[in-house]
Tab-separated table of C-alpha atoms in Angstrom:
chain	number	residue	atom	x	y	z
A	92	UNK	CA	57.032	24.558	6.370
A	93	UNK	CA	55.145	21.849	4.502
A	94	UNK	CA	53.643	21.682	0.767
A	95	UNK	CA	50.170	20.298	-0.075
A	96	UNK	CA	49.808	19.471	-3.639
A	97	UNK	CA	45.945	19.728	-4.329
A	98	UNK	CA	45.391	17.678	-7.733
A	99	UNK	CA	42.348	17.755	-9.894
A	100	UNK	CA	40.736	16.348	-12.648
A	101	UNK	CA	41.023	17.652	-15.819
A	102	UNK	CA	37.152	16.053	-17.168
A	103	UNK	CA	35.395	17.608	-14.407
A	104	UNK	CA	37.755	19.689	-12.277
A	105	UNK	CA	36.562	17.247	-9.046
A	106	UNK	CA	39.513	16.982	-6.000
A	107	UNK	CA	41.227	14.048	-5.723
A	108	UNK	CA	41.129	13.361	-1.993
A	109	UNK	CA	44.208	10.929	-2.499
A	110	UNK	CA	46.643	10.312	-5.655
A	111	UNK	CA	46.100	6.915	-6.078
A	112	UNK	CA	42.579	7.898	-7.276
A	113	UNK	CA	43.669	9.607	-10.524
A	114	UNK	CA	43.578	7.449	-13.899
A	115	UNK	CA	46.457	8.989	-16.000
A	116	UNK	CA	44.577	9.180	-19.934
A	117	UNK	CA	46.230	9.290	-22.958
A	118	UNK	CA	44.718	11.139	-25.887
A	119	UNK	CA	45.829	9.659	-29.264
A	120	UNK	CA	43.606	10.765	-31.462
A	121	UNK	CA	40.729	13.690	-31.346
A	122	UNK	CA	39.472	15.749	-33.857
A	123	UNK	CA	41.132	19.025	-31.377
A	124	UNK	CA	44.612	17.464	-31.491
A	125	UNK	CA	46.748	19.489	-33.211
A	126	UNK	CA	50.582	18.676	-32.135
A	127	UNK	CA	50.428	14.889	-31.322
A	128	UNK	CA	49.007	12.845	-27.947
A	129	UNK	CA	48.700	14.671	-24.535
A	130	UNK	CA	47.878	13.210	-21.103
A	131	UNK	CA	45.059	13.933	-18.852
A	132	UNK	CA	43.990	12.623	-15.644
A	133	UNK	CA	40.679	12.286	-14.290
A	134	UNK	CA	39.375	10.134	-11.416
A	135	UNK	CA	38.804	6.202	-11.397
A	136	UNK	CA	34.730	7.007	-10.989
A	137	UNK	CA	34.947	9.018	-13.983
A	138	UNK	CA	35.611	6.806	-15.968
A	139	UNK	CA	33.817	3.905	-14.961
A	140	UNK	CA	31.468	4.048	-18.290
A	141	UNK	CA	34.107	4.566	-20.756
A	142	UNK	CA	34.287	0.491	-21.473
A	143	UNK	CA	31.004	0.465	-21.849
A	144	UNK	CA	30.996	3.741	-24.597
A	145	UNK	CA	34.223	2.233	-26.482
A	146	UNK	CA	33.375	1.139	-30.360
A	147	UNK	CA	34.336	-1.787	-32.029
A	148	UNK	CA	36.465	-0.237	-34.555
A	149	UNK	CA	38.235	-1.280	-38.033
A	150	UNK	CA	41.129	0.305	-39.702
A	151	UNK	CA	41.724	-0.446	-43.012
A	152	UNK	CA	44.038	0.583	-45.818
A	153	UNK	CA	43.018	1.366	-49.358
A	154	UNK	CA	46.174	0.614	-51.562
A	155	UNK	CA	44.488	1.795	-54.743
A	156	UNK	CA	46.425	0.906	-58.295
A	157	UNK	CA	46.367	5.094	-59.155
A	158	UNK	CA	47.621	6.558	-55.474
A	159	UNK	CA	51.010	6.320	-54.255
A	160	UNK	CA	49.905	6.359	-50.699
A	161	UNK	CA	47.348	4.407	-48.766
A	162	UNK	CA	44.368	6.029	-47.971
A	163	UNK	CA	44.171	4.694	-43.902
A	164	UNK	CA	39.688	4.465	-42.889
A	165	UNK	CA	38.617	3.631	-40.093
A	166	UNK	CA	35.127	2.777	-38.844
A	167	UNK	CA	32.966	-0.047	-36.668
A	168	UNK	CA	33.398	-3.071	-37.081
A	169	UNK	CA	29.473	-3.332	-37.639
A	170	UNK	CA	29.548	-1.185	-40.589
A	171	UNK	CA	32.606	-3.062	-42.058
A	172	UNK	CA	31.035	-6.625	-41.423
A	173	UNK	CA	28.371	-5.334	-43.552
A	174	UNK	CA	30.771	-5.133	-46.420
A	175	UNK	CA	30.838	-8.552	-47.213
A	176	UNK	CA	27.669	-10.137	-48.076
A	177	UNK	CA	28.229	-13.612	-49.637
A	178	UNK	CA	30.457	-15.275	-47.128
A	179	UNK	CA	30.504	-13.527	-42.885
A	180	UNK	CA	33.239	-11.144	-42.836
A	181	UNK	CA	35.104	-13.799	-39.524
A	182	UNK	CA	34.992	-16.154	-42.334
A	183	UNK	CA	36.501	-14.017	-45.158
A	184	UNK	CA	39.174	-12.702	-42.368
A	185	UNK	CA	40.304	-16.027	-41.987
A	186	UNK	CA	40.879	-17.200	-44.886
A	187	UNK	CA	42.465	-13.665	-46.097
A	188	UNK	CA	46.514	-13.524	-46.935
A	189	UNK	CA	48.465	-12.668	-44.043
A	190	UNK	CA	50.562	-9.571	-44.351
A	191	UNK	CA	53.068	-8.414	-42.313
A	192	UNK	CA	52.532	-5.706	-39.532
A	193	UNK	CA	53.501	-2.258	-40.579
A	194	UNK	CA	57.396	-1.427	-39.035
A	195	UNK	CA	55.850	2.544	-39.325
A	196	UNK	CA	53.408	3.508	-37.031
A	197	UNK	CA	50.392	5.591	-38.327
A	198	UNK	CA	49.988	9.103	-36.977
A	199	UNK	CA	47.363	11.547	-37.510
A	200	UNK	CA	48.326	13.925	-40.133
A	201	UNK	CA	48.579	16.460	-37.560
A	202	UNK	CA	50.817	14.362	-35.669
A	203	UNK	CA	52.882	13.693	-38.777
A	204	UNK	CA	53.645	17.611	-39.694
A	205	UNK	CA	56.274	17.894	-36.483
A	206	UNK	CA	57.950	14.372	-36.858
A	207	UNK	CA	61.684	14.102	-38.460
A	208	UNK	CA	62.172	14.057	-42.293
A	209	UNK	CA	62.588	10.497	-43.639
A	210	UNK	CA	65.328	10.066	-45.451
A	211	UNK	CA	64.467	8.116	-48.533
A	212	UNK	CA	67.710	7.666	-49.934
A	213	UNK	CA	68.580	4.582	-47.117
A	214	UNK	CA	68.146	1.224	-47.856
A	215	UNK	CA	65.406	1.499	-44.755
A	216	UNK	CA	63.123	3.770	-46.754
A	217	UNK	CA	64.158	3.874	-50.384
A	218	UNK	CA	61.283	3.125	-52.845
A	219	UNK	CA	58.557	3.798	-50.335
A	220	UNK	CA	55.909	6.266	-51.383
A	221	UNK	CA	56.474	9.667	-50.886
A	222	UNK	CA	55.277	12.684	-51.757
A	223	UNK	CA	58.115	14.552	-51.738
A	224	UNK	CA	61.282	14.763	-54.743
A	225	UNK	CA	62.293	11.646	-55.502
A	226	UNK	CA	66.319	12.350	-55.248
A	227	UNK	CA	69.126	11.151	-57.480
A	228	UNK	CA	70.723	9.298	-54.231
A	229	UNK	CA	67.397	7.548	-54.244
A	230	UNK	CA	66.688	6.639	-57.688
A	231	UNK	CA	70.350	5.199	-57.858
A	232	UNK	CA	69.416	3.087	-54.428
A	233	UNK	CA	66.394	1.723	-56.398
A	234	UNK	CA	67.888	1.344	-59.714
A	235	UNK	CA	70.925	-0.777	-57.910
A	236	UNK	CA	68.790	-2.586	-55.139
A	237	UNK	CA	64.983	-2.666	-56.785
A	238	UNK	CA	64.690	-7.125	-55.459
A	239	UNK	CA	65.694	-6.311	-51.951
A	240	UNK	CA	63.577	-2.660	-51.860
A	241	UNK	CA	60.512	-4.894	-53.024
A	242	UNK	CA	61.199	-7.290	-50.871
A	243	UNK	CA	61.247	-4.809	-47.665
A	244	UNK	CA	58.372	-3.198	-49.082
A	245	UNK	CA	55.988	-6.710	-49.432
A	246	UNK	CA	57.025	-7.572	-46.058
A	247	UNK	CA	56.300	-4.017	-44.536
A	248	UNK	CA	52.553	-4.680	-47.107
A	249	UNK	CA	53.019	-1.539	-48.734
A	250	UNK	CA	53.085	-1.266	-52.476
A	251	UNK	CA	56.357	-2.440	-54.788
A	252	UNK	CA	58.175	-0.642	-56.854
A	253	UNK	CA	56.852	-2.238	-60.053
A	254	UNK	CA	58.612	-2.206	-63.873
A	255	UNK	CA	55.673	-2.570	-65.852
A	256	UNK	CA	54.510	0.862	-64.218
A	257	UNK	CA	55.145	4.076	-65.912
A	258	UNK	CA	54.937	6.074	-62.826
A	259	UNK	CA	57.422	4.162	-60.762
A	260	UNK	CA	59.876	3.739	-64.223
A	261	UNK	CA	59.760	7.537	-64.614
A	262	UNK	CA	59.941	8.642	-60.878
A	263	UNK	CA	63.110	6.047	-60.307
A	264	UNK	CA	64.766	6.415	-63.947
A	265	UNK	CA	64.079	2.426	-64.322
A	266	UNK	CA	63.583	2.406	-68.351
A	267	UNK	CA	66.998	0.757	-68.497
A	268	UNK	CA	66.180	-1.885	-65.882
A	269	UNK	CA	62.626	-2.741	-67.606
A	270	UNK	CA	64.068	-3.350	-70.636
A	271	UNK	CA	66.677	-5.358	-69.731
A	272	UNK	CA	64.603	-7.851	-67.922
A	273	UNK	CA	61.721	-7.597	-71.303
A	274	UNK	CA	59.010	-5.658	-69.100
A	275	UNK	CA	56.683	-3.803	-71.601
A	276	UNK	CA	55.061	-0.620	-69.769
A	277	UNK	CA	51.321	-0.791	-69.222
């Protein structure tokens, strides 16, 4: 006895007279998502027009001086050119500091809730922001390592640990460190 696998697609519940005819889509981000990406498939006809409907989109980061984290935007490129208005934003781009790519991939914050725990008492995360405790393991890691961690953390273009700080002196117990090297706290 023999098997027939009927398959169908999941946009518009159409048959797919062969297999070869189904695009496989993953779904990154959407509004619905609520555990992370899925996959879908839907016929090659389906979705002929969805090159045609993609946006020209920018994501930016907003390291502001008073948040620990970066607040991650996104929106068209159109809107964003718009931003700059003495100098064409290709012309600003290019002549803007280079920074290096993030080693941490951004996820959704729904996405986020089910990863693993980071543990920011390694010398691979240590002085990142966090929301979290900072632990004693960590502050030690800091207090011992705070060159290299800033180092790591320029190169990954996320914000320093920095002495003249309050905030970061308090949350890594670095008033011994800032006044050995004659930093005043602003």
């Amino acid at each position: 006895m023999g098997q027939k696998i009927i398959r169908f697609s999941d946009l518009t519940g159409r048959h797919a007279e062969e297999e070869d005819q189904l695009v496989r889509v993953v779904v990154r981000a959407h509004p619905e998502l609520v555990d992370g990406p899925v996959a879908i498939e839907a016929l090659a006809g389906e979705l002929a027009e969805v090159r045609g409907l993609a946006l020209d989109l920018v994501t930016i980061e907003l390291h502001r001086p008073d948040a620990e984290e970066p607040e991650t935007v996104v929106m068209t490129a159109e809107a964003f050119d718009r931003l700059a208005t003495v100098t064409p934003m290709a012309e600003v781009l290019r002549g803007a500091e280079r920074v290096a790519a993030r080693t941490v991939p951004v996820q959704a914050p729904a996405a986020a809730a089910g990863r693993e725990r980071v543990n920011y008492a390694s010398t691979e995360h240590a002085g990142r922001p966090h929301k979290g405790r900072t632990t004693d393991a960590e502050k030690q890691l800091v207090r011992q390592h705070l060159d290299e961690i800033n180092e790591r953390l320029a190169a990954e273009g996320v914000r320093t640990v920095d002495l003249a700080n309050p905030e970061h002196v308090a949350r890594y117990g670095l008033e011994e460190l800032a006044a050995e090297r004659g930093v005043t706290l602003g």
